[in-house]
Short mmCIF file of C-alpha atoms in Angstrom, two decimals:
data_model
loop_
_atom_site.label_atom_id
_atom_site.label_comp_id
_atom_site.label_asym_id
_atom_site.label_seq_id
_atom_site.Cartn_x
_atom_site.Cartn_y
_atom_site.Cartn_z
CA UNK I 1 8.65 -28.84 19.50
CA UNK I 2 5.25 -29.68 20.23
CA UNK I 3 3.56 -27.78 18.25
CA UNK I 4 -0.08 -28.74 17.12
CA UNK I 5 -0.75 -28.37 13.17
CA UNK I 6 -3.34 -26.06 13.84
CA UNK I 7 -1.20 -23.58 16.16
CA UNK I 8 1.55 -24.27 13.08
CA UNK I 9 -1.07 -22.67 11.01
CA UNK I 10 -1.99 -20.09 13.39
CA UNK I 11 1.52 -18.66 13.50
CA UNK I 12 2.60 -19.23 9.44
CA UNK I 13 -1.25 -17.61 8.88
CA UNK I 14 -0.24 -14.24 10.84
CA UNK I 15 3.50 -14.13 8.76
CA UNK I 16 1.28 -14.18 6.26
CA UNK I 17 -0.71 -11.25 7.60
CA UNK I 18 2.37 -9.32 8.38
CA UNK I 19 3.63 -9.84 4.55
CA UNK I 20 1.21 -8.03 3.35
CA UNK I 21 0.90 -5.52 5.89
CA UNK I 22 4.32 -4.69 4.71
CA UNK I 23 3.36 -4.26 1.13
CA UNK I 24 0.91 -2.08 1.76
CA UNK I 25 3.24 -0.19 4.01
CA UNK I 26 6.02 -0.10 1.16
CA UNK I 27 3.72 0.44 -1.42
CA UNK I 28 2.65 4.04 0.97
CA UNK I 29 5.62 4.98 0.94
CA UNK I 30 6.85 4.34 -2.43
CA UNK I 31 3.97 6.36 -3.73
CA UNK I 32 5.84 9.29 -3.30
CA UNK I 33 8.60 8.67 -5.32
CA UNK I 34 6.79 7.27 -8.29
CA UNK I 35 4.38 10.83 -8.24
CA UNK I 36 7.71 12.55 -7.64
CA UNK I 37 8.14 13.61 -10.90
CA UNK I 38 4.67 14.18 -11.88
CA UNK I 39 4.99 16.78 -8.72
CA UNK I 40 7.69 18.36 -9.81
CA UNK I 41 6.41 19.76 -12.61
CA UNK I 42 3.16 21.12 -11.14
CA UNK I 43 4.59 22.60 -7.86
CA UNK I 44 8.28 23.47 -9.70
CA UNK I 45 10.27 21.24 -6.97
CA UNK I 46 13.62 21.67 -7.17
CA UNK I 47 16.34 18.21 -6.31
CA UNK I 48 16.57 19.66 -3.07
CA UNK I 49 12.73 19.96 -2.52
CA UNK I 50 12.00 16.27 -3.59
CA UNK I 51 14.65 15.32 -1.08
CA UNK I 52 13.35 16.71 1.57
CA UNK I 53 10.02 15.41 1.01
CA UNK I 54 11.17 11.49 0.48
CA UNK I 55 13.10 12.19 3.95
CA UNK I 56 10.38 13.53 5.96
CA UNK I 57 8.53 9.83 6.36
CA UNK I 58 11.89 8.77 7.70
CA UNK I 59 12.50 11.78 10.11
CA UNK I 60 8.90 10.83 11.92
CA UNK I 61 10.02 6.83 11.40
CA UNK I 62 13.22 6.90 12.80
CA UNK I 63 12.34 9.75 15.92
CA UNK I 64 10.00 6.75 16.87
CA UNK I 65 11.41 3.88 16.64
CA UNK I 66 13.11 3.13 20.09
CA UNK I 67 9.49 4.15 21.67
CA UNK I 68 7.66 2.03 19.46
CA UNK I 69 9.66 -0.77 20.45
CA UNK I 70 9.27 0.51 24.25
CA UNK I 71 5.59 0.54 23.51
CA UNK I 72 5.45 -3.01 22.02
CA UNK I 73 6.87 -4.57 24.66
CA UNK I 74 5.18 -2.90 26.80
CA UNK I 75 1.26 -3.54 25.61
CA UNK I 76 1.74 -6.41 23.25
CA UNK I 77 1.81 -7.11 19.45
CA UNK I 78 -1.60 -6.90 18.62
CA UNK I 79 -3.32 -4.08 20.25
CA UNK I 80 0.24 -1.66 19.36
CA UNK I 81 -0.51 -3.09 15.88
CA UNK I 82 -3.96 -2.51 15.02
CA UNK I 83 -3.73 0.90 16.60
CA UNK I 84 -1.22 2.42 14.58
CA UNK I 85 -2.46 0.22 11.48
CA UNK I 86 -5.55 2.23 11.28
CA UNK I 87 -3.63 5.69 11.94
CA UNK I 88 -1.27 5.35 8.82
CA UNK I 89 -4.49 4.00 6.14
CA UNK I 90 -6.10 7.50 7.11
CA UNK I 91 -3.12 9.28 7.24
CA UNK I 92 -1.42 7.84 3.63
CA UNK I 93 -5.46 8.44 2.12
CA UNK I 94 -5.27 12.31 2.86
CA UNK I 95 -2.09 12.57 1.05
CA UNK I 96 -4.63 12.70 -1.86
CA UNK I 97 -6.00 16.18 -0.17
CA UNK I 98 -2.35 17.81 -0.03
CA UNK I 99 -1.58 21.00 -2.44
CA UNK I 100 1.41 22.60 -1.54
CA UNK I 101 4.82 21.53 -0.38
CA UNK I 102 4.18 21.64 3.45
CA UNK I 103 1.10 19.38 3.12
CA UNK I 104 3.49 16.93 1.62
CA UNK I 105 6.05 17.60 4.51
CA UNK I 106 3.75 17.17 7.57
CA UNK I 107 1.97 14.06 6.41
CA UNK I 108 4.98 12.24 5.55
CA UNK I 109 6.35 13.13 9.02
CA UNK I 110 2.83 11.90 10.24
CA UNK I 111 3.09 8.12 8.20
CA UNK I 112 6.56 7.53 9.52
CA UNK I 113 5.31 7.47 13.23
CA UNK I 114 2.42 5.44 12.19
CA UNK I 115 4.09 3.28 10.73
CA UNK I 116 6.91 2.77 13.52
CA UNK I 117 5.55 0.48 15.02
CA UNK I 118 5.65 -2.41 11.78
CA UNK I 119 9.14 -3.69 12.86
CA UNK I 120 9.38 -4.13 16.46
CA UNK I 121 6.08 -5.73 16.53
CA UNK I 122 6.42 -8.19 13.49
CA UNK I 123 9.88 -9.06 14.78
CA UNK I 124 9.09 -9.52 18.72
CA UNK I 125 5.96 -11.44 17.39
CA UNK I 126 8.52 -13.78 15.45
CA UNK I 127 10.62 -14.09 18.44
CA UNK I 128 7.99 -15.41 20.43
CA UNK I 129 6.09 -18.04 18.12
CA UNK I 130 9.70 -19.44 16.51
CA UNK I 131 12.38 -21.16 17.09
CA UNK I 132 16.10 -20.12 16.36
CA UNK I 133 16.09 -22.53 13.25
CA UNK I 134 12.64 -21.29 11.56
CA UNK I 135 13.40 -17.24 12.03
CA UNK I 136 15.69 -16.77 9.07
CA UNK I 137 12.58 -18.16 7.19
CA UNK I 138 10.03 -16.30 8.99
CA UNK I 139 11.96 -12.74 9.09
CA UNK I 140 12.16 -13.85 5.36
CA UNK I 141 8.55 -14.16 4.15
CA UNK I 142 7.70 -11.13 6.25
CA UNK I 143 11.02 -8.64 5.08
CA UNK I 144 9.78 -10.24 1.55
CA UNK I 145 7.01 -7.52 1.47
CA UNK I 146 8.80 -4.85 2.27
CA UNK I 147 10.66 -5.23 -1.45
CA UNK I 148 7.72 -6.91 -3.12
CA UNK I 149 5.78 -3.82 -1.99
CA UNK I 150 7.81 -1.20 -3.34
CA UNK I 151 7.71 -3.87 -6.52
CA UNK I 152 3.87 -3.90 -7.16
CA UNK I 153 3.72 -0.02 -5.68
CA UNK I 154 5.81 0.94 -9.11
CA UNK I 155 3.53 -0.50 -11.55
CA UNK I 156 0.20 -0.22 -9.87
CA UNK I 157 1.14 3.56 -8.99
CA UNK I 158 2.45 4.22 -12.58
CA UNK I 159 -1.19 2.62 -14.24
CA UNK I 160 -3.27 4.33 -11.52
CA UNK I 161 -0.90 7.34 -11.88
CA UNK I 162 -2.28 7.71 -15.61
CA UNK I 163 -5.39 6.34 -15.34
CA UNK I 164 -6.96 8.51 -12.65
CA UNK I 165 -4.52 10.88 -11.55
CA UNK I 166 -2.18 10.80 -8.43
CA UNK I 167 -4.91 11.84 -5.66
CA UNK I 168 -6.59 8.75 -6.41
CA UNK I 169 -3.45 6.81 -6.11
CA UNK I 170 -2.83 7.75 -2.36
CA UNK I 171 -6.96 7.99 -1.54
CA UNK I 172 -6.74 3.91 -2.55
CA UNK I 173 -3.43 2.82 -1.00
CA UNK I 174 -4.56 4.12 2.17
CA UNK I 175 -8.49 3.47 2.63
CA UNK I 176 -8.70 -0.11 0.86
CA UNK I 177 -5.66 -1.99 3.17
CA UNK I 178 -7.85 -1.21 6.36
CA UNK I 179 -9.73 -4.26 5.34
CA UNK I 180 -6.73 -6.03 6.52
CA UNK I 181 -7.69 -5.45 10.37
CA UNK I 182 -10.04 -8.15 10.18
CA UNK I 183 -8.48 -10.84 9.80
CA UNK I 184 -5.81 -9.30 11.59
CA UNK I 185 -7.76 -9.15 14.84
CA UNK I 186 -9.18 -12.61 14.64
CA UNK I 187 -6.08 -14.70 13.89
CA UNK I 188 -3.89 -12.47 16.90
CA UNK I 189 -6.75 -12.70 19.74
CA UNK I 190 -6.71 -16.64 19.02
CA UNK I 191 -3.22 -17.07 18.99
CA UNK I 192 -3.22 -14.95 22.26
CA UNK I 193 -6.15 -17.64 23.55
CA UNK I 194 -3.15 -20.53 22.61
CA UNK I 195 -0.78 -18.42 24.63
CA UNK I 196 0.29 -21.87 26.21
CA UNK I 197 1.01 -23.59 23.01
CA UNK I 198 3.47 -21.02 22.08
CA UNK I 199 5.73 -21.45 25.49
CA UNK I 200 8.34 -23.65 24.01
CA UNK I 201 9.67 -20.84 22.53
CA UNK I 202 10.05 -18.75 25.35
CA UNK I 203 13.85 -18.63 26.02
CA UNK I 204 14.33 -17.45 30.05
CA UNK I 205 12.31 -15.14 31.43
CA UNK I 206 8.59 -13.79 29.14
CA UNK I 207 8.71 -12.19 26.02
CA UNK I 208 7.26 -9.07 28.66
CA UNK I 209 8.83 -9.49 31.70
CA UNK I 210 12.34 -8.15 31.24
CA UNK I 211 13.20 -4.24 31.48
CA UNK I 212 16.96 -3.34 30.52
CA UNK I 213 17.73 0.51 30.97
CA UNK I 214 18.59 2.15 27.75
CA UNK I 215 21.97 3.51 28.97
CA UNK I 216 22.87 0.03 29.88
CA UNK I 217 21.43 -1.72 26.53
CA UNK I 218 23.86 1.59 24.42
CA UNK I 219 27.29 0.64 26.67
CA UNK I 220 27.56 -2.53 24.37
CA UNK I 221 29.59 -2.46 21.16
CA UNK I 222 27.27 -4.43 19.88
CA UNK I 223 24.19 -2.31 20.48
CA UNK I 224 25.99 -0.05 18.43
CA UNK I 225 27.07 -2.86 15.50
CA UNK I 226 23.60 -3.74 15.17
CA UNK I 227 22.47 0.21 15.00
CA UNK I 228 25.42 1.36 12.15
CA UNK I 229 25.52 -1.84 10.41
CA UNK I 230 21.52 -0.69 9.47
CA UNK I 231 21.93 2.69 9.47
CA UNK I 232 24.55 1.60 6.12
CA UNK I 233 21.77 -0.79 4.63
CA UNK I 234 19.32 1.63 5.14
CA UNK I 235 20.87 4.68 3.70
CA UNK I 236 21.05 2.46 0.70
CA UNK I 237 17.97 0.73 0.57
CA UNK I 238 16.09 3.75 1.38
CA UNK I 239 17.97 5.97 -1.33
CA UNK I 240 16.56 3.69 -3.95
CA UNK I 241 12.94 3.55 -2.53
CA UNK I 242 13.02 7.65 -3.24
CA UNK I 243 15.37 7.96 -5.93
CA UNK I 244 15.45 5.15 -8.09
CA UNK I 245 12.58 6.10 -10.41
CA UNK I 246 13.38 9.35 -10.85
CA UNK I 247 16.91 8.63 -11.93
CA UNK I 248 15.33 5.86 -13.88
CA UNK I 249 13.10 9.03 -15.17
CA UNK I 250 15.56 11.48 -15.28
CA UNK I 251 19.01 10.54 -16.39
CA UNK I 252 17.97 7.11 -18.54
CA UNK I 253 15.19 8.69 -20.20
CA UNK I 254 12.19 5.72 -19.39
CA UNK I 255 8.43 6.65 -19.40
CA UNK I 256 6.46 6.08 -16.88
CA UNK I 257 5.65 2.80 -17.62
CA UNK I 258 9.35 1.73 -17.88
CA UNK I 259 10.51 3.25 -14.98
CA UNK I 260 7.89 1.21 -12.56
CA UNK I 261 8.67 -2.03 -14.55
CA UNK I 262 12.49 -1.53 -14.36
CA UNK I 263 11.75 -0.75 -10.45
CA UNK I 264 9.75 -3.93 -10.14
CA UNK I 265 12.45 -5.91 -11.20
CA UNK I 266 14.85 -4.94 -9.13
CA UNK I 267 12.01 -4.94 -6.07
CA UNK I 268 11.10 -8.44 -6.51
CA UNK I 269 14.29 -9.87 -7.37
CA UNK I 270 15.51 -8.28 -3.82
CA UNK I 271 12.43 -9.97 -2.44
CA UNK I 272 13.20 -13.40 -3.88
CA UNK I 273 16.54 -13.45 -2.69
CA UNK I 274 15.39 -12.18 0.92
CA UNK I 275 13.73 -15.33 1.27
CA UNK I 276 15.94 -17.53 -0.33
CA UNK I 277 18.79 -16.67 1.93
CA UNK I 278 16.62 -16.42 4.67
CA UNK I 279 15.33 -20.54 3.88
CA UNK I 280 19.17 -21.40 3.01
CA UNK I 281 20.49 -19.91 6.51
CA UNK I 282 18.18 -21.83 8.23
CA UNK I 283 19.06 -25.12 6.83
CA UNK I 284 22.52 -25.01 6.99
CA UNK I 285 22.11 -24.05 10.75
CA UNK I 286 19.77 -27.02 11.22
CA UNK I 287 22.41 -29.53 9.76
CA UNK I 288 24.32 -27.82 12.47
CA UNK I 289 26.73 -25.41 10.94
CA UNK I 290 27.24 -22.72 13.38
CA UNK I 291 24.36 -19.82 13.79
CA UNK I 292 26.96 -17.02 13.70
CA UNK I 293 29.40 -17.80 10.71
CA UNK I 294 26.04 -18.68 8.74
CA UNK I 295 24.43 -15.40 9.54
CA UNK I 296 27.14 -13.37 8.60
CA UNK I 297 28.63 -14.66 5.85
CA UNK I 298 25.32 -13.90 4.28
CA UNK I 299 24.98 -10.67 5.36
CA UNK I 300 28.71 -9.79 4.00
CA UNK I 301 27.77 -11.38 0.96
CA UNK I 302 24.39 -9.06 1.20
CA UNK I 303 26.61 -6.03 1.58
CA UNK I 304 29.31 -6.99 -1.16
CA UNK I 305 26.87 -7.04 -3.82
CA UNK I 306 25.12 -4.29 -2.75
CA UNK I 307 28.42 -2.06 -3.02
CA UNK I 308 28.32 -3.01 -7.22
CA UNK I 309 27.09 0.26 -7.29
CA UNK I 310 29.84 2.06 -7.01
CA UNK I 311 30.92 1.05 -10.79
CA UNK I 312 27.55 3.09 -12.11
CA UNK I 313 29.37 6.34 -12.85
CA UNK I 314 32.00 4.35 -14.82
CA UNK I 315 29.90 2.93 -17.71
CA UNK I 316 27.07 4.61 -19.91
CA UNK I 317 25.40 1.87 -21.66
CA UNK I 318 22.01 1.26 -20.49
CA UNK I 319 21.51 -1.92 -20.62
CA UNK I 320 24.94 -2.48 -18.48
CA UNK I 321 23.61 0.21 -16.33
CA UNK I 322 20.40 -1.32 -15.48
CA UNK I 323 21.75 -4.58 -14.60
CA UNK I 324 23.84 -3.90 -12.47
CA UNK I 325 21.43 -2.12 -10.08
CA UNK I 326 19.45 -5.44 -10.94
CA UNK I 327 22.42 -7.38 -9.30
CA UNK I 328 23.55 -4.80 -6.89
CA UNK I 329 19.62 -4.53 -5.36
CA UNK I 330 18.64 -8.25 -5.51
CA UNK I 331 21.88 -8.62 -3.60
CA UNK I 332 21.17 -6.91 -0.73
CA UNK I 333 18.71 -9.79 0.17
CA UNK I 334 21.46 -12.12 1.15
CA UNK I 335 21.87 -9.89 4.06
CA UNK I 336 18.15 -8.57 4.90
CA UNK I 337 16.56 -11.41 6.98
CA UNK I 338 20.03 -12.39 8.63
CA UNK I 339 20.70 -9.53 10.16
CA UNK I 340 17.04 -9.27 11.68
CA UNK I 341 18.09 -13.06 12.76
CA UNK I 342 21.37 -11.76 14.50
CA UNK I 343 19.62 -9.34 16.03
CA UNK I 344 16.85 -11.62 17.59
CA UNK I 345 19.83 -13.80 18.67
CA UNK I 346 21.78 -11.12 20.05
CA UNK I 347 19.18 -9.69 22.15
CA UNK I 348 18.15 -10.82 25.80
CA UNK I 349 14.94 -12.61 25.85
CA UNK I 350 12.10 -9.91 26.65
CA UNK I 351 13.77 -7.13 24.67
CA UNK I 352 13.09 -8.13 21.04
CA UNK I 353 10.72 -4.93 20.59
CA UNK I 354 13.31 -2.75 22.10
CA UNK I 355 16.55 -4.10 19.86
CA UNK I 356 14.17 -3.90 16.66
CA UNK I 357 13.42 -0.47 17.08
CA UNK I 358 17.18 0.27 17.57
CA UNK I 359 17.72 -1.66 14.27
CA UNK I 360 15.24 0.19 12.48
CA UNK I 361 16.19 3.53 14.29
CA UNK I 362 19.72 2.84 12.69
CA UNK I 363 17.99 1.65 9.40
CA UNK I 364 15.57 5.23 9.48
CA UNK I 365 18.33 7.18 10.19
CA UNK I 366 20.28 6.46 7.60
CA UNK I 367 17.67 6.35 5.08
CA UNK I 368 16.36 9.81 6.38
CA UNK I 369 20.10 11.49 5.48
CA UNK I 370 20.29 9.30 1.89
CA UNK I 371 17.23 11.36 0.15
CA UNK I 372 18.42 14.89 1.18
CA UNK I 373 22.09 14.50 0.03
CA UNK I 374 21.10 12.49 -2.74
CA UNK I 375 19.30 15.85 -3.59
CA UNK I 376 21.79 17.91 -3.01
CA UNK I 377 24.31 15.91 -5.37
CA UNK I 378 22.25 15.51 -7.94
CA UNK I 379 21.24 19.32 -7.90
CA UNK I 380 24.90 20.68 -7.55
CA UNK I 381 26.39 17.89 -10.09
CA UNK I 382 24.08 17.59 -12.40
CA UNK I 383 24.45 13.95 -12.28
CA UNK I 384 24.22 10.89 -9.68
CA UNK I 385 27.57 9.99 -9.97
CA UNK I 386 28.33 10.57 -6.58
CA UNK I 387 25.37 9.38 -5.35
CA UNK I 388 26.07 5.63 -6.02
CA UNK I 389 29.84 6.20 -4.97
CA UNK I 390 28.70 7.20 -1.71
CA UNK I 391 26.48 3.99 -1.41
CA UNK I 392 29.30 1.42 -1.90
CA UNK I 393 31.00 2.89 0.68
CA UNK I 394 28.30 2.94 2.92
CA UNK I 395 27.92 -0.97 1.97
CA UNK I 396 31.87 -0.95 2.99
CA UNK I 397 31.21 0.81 6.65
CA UNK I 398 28.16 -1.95 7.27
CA UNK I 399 30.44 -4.47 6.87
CA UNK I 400 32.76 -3.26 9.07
CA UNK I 401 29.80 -3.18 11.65
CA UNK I 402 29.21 -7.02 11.85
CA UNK I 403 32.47 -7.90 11.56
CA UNK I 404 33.99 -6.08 14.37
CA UNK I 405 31.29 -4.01 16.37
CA UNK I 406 28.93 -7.27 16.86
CA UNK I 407 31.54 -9.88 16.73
CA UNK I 408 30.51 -13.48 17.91
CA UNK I 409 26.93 -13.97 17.35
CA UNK I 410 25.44 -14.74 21.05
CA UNK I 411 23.07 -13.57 23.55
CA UNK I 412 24.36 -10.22 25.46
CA UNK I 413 24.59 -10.32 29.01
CA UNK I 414 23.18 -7.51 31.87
CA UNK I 415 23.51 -7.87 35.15
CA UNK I 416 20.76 -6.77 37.22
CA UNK I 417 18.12 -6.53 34.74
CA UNK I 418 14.45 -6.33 36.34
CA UNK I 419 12.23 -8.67 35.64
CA UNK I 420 8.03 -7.08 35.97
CA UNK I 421 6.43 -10.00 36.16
CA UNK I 422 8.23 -10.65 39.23
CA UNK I 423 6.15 -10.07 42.38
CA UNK I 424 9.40 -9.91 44.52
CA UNK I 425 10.69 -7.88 42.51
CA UNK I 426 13.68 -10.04 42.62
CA UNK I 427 16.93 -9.94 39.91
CA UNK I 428 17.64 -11.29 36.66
CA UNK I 429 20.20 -11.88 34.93
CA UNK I 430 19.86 -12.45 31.19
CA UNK I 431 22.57 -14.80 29.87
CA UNK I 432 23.79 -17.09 26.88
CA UNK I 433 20.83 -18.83 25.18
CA UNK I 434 18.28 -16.96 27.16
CA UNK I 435 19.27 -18.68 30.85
CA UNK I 436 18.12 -17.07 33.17
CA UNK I 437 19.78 -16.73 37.20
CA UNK I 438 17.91 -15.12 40.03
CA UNK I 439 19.56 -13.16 42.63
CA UNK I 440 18.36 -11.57 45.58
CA UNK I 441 18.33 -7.41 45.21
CA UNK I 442 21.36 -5.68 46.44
#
């Protein structure tokens, strides 16, 4: 590929960066649902409160995603980055100021746009620095933090949680990360300098040059495949983030203490296996199985173990109980970095940013809904039952999605597609493996 073993340390240096950025980011808005029940006592939330708390980060996360990725593609990685970066460290810090149940409301709403930005830019960043064979890897490592976050969140929250009291919690997870624009700043602007290096990648047209209407980019059943099929995982994925502890809490009777270890497990064992499968995927495509079949056969596989939960209501011993949310949650990595690798395949060169933030739109959606019925189940049954029956079948409907909705795993095609960079102002047309054919305008 050409690639010097400095620049290789450049880009596997910056995954790095974006790891952790996504721990911290997990580990902000995990926070929440580990103080949850601490809350509830002293400001008497009801089920239906707490819901509607763990889904206001999502509403402002999920309003934003499609303009994040606008935005990303529009002024770059780095700058859109370090921007919003610094925004959600101040904003997750004054959580530790809130009192009453609207302070809790608003900044939530506040983090999720901050944070909107994560996604599109980690992912069109990825896109642009590797190859088709190395992004199951990369999207790997880098999805890794979002579950080892939510992993080391549990167990630091729960020792800081009784150690200093929950203020302090959110007043450190959001001041000390900002240390993190540092390095940040100084590995991006050099990899921008190497700009050059990096071009092997580039698949048609610039990672910025091509402009696809929105209407046009939503007429495509696959658009819409890659939006439900994450709006399933995230409804899931996103119902454990908020509930998890406090039906670890509530209903199984843990301390504490338990409750973040338990949550930890079933955190980093997701993580593990999000990397695993990503690695795997990437080899069996290099000994040239086909990209496709790989891809989604582990993200049904993903989504199949994920539905396990649908046995919960059916058993009452704890130990039973607690591993199969093990197996059901560690699961769901099989499918995490494929189907951010489908979607970097599926898109047109030059629209990465765009397609991520419908991903994660779909992803935020659903995980926006999953907290507020949650709440209302568990408030008018008295039990979560219901709750994990409704995620199976929502693992059920996401499989449908890649199945049928995205079908073959290729590049989409439009016709008549801009391209900015072009001083002619001439047309593109975006087509299978990034090709690229100009026409003259109409």
């Amino acid at each position: 590929m050409g690639i010097k073993q400095s620049d290789n340390f450049l880009r596997w240096s910056t995954i790095g960066l974006l790891f952790i950025a996504m721990v911290n980011a997990y580990i902000d808005r995990g926070n929440m649902s580990m103080v949850a029940p601490v809350l509830a006592e002293e400001l008497m939330l009801t089920s239906a409160r707490k819901g509607y708390i763990f889904s206001a980060f999502l509403f402002g996360y999920a309003l934003t995603q499609i303009p994040a990725g606008r935005l990303v593609d529009r002024f770059g990685v780095r700058r859109s980055y370090t921007f919003f970066y610094f925004l959600w460290g101040i904003t997750a810090a004054l959580f530790g100021l809130a009192n009453v149940f609207w302070h809790f409301m608003t900044l939530r709403v506040i983090l999720g746009v901050c944070e909107a930005v994560s996604g599109p830019a980690s992912f069109k960043f990825i896109a642009a620095h590797f190859s088709k064979s190395e992004r199951g890897l990369a999207s790997g490592v880098f999805l890794a933090g979002t579950k080892i976050g939510p992993a080391i969140g549990a167990v630091l929250a729960a020792y800081l949680i009784e150690a200093f009291g929950w203020r302090m919690l959110f007043v450190l997870s959001g001041l000390v990360p900002l240390l993190w624009l540092l390095p940040w700043e100084i590995l991006m602007r050099r990899i921008e300098n190497r700009k050059d290096a990096f071009a092997v990648f580039q698949e048609g047209p610039s990672e910025e040059s091509v402009s696809i209407p929105l209407r046009d980019i939503f007429s495509r059943a696959k658009t819409w495949g890659i939006f439900l099929g994450y709006f399933c995982y995230g409804y899931v994925w996103y119902l454990y983030i908020n509930w998890l502890p406090s039906y670890l809490y509530d209903s199984l009777g843990l301390s504490i203490k338990e409750t973040g270890w338990w949550s930890a497990y079933a955190y980093g064992g997701l993580a593990i296996v999000t990397v695993l499968a990503g690695f795997i995927a990437d080899k069996l495509i290099s000994k040239g199985k086909e990209e496709g079949t790989v891809r989604k056969g582990f993200v049904i596989a993903g989504f199949l173990s994920g539905a396990a939960v649908i046995f919960l209501p059916f058993t009452t011993s704890h130990s039973l109980i607690l591993g199969i949310l093990i197996f059901a949650i560690s699961g769901m990595g099989l499918a995490t970095a494929n189907t951010w690798s489908i979607m970097q395949t599926v898109a047109p060169s030059g629209t990465v940013g765009t397609f991520s933030g419908i991903q994660n739109f779909g992803a935020t959606s659903g995980g926006a809904l999953a907290p507020i019925i949650a709440g209302y189940l568990v408030g008018d049954t008295g039990s979560y039952g219901m709750v994990f029956v409704m995620a199976g079948m929502m693992m059920a409907v996401g499989i449908f999605s890649y199945i049928i909705l995205i079908g073959k795993v290729e590049p989409m095609i439009f016709k008549n597609t801009k391209s900015k960079n072009n001083e002619n102002d001439r047309i593109h047309r975006v087509g299978h493996h990034g090709e690229t054919d100009v026409l003259e305008p109409h």
